[in-house]
Coordinates of C-alpha atoms and ligand atoms in Angstrom, one line a residue:
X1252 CA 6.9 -14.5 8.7
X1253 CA 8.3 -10.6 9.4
X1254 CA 6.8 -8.0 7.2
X1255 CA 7.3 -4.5 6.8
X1256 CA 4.7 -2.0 5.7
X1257 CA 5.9 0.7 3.7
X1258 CA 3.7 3.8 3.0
X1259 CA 2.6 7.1 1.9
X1260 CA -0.2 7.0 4.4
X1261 CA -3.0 8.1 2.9
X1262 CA -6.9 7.4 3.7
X1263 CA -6.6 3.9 2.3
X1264 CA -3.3 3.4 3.7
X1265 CA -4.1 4.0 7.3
X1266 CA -7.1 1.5 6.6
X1267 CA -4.5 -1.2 5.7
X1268 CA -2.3 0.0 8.5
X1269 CA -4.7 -1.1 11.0
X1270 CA -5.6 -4.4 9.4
X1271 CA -2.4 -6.9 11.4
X1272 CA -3.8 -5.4 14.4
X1273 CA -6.2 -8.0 15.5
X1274 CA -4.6 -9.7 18.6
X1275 CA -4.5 -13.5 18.0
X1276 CA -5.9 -13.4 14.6
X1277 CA -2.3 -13.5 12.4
X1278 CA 0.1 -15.5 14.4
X1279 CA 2.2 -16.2 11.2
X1280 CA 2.4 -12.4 10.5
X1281 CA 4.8 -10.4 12.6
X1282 CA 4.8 -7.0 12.1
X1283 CA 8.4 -5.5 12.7
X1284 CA 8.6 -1.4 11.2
X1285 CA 6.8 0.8 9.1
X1286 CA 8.7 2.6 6.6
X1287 CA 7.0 5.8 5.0
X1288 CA 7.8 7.7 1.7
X1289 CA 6.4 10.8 0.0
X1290 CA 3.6 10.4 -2.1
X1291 CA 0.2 10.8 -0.9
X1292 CA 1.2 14.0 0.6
X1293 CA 4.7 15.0 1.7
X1294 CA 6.8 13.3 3.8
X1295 CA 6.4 15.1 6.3
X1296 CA 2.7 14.3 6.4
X1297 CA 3.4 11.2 6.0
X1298 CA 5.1 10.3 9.0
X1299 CA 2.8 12.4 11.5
X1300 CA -0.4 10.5 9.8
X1301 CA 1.8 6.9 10.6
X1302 CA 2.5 8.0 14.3
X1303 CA -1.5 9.1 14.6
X1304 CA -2.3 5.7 13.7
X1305 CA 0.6 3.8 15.9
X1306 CA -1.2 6.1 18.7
X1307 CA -4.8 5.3 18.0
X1308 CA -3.7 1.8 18.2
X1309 CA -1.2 2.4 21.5
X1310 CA 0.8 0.0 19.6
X1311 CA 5.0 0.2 20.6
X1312 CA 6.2 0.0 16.9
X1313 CA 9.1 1.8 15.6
X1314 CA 8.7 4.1 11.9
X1315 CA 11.2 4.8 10.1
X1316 CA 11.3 8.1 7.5
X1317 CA 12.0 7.6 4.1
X1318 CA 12.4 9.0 0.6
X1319 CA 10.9 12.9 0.0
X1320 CA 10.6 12.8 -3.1
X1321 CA 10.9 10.3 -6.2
X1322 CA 14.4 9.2 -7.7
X1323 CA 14.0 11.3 -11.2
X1324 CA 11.3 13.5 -11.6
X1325 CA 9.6 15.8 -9.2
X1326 CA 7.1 14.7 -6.7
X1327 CA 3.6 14.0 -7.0
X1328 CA 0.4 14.2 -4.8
X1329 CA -3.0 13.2 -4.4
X1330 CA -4.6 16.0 -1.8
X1331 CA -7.9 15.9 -4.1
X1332 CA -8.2 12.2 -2.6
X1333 CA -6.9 12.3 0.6
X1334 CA -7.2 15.9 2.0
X1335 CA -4.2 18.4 2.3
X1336 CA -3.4 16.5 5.6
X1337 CA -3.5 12.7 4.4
X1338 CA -6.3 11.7 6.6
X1339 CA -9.2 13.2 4.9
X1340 CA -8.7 16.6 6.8
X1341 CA -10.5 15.7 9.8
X1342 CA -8.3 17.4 12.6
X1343 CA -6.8 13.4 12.8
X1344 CA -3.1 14.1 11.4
X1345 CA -1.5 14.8 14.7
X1346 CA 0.9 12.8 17.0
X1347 CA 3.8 13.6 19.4
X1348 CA 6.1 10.5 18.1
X1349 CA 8.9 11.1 15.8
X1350 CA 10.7 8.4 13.3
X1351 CA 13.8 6.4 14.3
X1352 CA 16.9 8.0 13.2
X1353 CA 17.8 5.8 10.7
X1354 CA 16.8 6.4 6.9
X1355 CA 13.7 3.5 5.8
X1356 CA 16.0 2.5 3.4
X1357 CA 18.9 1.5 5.4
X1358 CA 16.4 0.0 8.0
X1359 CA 14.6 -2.0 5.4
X1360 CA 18.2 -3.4 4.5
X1361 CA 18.8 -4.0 8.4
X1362 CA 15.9 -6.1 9.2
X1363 CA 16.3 -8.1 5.5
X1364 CA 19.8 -9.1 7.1
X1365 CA 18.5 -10.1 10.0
X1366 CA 15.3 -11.6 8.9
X1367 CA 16.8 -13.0 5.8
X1368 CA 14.5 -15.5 4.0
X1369 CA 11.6 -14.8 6.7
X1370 CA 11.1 -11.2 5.6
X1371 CA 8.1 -9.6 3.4
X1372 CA 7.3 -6.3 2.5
X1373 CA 4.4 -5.0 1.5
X1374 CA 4.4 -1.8 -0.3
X1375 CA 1.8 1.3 0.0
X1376 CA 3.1 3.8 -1.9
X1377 CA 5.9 4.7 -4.7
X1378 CA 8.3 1.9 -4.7
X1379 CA 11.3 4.8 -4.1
X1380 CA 12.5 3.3 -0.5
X1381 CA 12.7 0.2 -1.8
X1382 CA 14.6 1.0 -5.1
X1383 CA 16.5 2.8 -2.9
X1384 CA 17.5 -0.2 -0.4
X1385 CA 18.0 -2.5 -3.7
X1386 CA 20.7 -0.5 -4.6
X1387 CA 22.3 -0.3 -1.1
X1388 CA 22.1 -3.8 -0.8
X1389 CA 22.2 -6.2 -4.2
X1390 CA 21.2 -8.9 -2.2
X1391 CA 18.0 -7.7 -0.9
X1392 CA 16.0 -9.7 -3.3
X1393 CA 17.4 -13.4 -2.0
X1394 CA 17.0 -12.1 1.6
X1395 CA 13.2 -10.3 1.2
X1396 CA 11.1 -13.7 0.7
X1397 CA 7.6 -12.0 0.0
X1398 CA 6.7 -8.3 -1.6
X1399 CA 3.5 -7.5 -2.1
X1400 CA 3.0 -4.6 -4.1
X1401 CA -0.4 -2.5 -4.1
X1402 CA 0.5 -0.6 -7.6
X1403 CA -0.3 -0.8 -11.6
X1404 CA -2.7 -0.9 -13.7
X1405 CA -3.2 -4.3 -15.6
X1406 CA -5.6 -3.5 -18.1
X1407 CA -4.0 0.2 -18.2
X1408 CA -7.1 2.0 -16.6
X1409 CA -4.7 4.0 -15.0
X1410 CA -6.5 6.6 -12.1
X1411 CA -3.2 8.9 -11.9
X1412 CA -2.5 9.7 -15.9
X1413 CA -4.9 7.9 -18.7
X1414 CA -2.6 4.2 -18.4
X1415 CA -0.8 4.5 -15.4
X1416 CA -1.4 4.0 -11.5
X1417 CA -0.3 6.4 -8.8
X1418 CA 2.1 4.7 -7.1
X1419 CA 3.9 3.9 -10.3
X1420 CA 3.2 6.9 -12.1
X1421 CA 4.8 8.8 -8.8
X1422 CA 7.8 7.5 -9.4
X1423 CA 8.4 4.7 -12.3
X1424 CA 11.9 4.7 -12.5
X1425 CA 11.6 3.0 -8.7
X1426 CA 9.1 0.9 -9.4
X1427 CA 11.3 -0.6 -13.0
X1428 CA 14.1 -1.5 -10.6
X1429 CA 11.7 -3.3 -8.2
X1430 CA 10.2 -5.2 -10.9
X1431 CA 13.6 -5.7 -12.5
X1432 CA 15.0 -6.8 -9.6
X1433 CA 12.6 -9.2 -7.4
X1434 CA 11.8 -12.4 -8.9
X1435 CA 8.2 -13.1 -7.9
X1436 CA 5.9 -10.1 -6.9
X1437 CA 2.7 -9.9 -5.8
X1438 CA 0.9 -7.3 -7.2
X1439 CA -2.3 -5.7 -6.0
X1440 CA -3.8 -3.1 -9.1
X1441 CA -5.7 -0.4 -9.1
X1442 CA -8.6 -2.3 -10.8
X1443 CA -9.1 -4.9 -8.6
X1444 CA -10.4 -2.3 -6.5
X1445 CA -12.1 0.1 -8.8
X1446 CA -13.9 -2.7 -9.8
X1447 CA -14.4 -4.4 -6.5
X1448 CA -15.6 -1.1 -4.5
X1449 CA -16.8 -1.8 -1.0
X1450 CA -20.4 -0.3 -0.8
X1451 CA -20.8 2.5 0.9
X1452 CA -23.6 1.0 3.4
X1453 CA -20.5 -1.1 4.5
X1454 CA -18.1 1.4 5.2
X1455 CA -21.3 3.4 7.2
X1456 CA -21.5 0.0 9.4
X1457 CA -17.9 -0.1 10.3
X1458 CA -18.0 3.8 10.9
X1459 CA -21.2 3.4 13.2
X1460 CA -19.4 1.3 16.1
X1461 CA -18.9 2.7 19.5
X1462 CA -14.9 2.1 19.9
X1463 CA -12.2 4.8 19.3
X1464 CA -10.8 3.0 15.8
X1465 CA -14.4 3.4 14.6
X1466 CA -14.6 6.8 15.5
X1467 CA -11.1 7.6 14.0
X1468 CA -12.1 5.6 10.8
X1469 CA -16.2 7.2 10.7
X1470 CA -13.7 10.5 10.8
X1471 CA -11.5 9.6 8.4
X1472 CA -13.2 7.9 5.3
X1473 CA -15.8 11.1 5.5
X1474 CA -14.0 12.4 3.0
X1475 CA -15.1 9.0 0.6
X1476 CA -18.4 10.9 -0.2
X1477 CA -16.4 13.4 -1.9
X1478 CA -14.9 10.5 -4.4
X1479 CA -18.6 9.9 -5.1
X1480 CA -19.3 13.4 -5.5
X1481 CA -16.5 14.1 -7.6
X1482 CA -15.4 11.6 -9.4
X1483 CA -18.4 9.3 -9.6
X1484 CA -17.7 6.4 -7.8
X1485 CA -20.5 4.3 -6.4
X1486 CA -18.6 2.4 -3.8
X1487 CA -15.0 2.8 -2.0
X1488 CA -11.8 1.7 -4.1
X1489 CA -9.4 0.5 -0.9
X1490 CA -6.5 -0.6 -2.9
X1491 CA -4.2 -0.8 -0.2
X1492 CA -6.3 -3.1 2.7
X1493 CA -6.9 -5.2 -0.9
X1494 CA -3.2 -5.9 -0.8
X1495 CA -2.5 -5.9 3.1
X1496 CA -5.6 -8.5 2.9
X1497 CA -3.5 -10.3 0.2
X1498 CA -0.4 -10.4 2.4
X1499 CA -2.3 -11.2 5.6
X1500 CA -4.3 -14.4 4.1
X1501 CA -3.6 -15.5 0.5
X1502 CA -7.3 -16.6 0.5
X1503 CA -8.0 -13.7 0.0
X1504 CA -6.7 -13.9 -3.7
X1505 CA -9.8 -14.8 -6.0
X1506 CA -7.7 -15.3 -9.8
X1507 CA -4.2 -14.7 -10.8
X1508 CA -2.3 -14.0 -14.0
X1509 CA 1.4 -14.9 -13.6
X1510 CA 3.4 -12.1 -16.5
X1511 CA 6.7 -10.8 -16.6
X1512 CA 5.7 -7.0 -15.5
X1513 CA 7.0 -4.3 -17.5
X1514 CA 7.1 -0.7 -16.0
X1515 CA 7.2 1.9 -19.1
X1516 CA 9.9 5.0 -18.3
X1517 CA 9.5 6.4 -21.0
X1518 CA 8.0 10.1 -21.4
X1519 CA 5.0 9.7 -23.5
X1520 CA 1.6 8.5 -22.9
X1521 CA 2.7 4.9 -21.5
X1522 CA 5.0 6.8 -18.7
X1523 CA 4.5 4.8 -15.6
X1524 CA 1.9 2.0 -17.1
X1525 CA 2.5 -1.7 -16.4
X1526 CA 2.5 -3.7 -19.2
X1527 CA 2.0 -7.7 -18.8
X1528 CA 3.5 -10.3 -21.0
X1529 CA 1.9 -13.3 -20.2
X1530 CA 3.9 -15.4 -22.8
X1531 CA 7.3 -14.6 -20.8
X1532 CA 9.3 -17.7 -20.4
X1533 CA 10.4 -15.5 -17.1
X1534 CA 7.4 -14.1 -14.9
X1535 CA 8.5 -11.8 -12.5
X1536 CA 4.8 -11.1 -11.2
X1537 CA 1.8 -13.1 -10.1
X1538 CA -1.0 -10.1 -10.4
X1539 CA -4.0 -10.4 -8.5
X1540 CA -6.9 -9.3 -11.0
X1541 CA -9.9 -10.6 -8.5
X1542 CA -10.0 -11.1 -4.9
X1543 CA -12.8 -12.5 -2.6
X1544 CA -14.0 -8.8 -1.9
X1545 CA -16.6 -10.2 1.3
X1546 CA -13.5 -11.7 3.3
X1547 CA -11.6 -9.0 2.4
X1548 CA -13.9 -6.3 3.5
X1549 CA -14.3 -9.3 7.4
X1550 CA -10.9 -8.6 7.2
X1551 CA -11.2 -5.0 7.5
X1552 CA -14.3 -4.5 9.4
X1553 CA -12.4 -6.7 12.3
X1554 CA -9.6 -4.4 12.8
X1555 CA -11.7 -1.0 12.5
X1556 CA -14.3 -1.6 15.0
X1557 CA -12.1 -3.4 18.1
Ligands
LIG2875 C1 -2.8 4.1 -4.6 O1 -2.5 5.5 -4.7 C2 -2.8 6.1 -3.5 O2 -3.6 7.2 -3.7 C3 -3.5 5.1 -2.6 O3 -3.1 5.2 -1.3 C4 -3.0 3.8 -3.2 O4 -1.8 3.4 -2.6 C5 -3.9 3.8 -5.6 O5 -3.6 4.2 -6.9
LIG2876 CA1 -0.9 4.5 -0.6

């Protein structure tokens, strides 16, 4: 199949961005565009951190700029977890490429035309581009075969306000119309991997290697003992290699709960939390709520040290 990765990019992001990269390894995954979006940090971050990792991997794959800001309320970042720059702030958020001249939206729309039923998406950040493209083009959900979604919070331990998950919470009017929309999404939550952290002694060996992408990555993820420091954490949450895992080999997936996903826009408490009902005679999501963390963390380890 053709996938598009769509992204905020992001420490854990340019993890997952690296992951297809593997020659041989995927054959049934062909990687066609990355799309980016504002989240993270701002666009325009964004899409310099995208073409630093298209350059560390010399790879000849066109990006395509996206949505600056959410469609209703004012943007969002997280610079306390990824650095100012997006890449942990380790002089790595530079590149001399630019974005195709066509908006992500319009391009995601392109390739669903031509790819039509032999497209997925996998989504990194605020669902906003793709909102966006659903709108352009009503028939995007019978043409996109597979989204994966790394976003939500199923048991509403939410990381960006006290139920909701950043991507969601960045922009949950997008992310209702995605949900509304598509009729079986995959969706990777936060707590899957809050609560499957990689250890730390893991990250160290995959940092230690003698190659450029371990040198960019040892760079990069310095910035994860600050989490620790900060907020506590004993390991490394990488929510979005959890879901590019997920789209790369379903083995990956560990247990399942198929709901209809509910995305609350409302403007209390519950903004941006996604809520499950599992007795919905109509699903519209299969949420991962374990995966097989070992072959996930292979997975990543693989692509990092080449
Ligand atoms: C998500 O938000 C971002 O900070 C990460 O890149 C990930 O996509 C986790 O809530
Ligand atoms: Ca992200």
């Amino acid at each position: 199949m053709h996938w598009i990765i769509d992204t905020d990019a992001g420490v854990d992001d340019a993890i997952g961005l690296v992951m297809p990269f593997v020659p041989g390894r995927y054959p049934n995954f062909t990687l066609l565009a990355i799309t980016t979006v504002g989240g993270n940090v701002p666009l325009e971050h964004v899409n310099v951190n995208v073409g630093a990792v298209l350059d560390l991997l010399g790879a000849p794959l066109p990006f395509y700029a996206g949505c600056a800001r959410p469609m209703l309320q004012p943007p969002v970042h997280a610079a306390d977890f990824h650095g100012k720059d997006g890449l942990g702030d380790a002089g790595l958020s530079r590149t001399q490429r630019a974005p195709e001249p066509l908006h992500a939206a319009l391009a995601i729309c392109r390739f669903a035309q031509r790819y039509s039923g032999d497209l997925g998406v996998i989504t990194l950040g605020p669902l906003t581009n793709l909102a966006l493209a659903c709108n352009l083009d009503p028939s995007l959900p019978q043409r996109i075969a597979r989204v994966v979604v790394m976003g939500g919070a199923w048991q509403a331990r939410g990381n960006q306000t006290a139920a909701a998950e950043f991507n969601i919470a960045a922009d949950p009017e997008s992310a209702r119309v995605v949900l509304e929309r598509f009729p079986r999404i995959t969706l990777v939550p936060w707590e899957v991997s809050l609560e499957q952290m990689m250890p730390f002694e893991r990250l160290e060996a995959i940092a230690a290697a003698d190659s450029p992408r371990a040198r960019f990555f040892a760079a990069m993820t310095r910035i994860a003992y600050t989490w620790r420091d900060h907020f506590g954490l004993q390991g490394v949450p990488l929510p979005d290699p959890l879901a590019v895992a997920v789209a790369l080999d379903e083995a990956v997936i560990a247990e399942t709960i198929e709901a209809r996903v509910w995305v609350d826009v409302g403007h209390d408490v519950g903004r941006g939390m996604t809520a499950l009902d599992r007795r919905s005679p109509e699903p519209n999501a299969r949420v991962v709520t374990r995966v097989h963390a070992e072959h996930a963390w292979a997975m990543i380890a693989e692509a990092w040290r080449l």
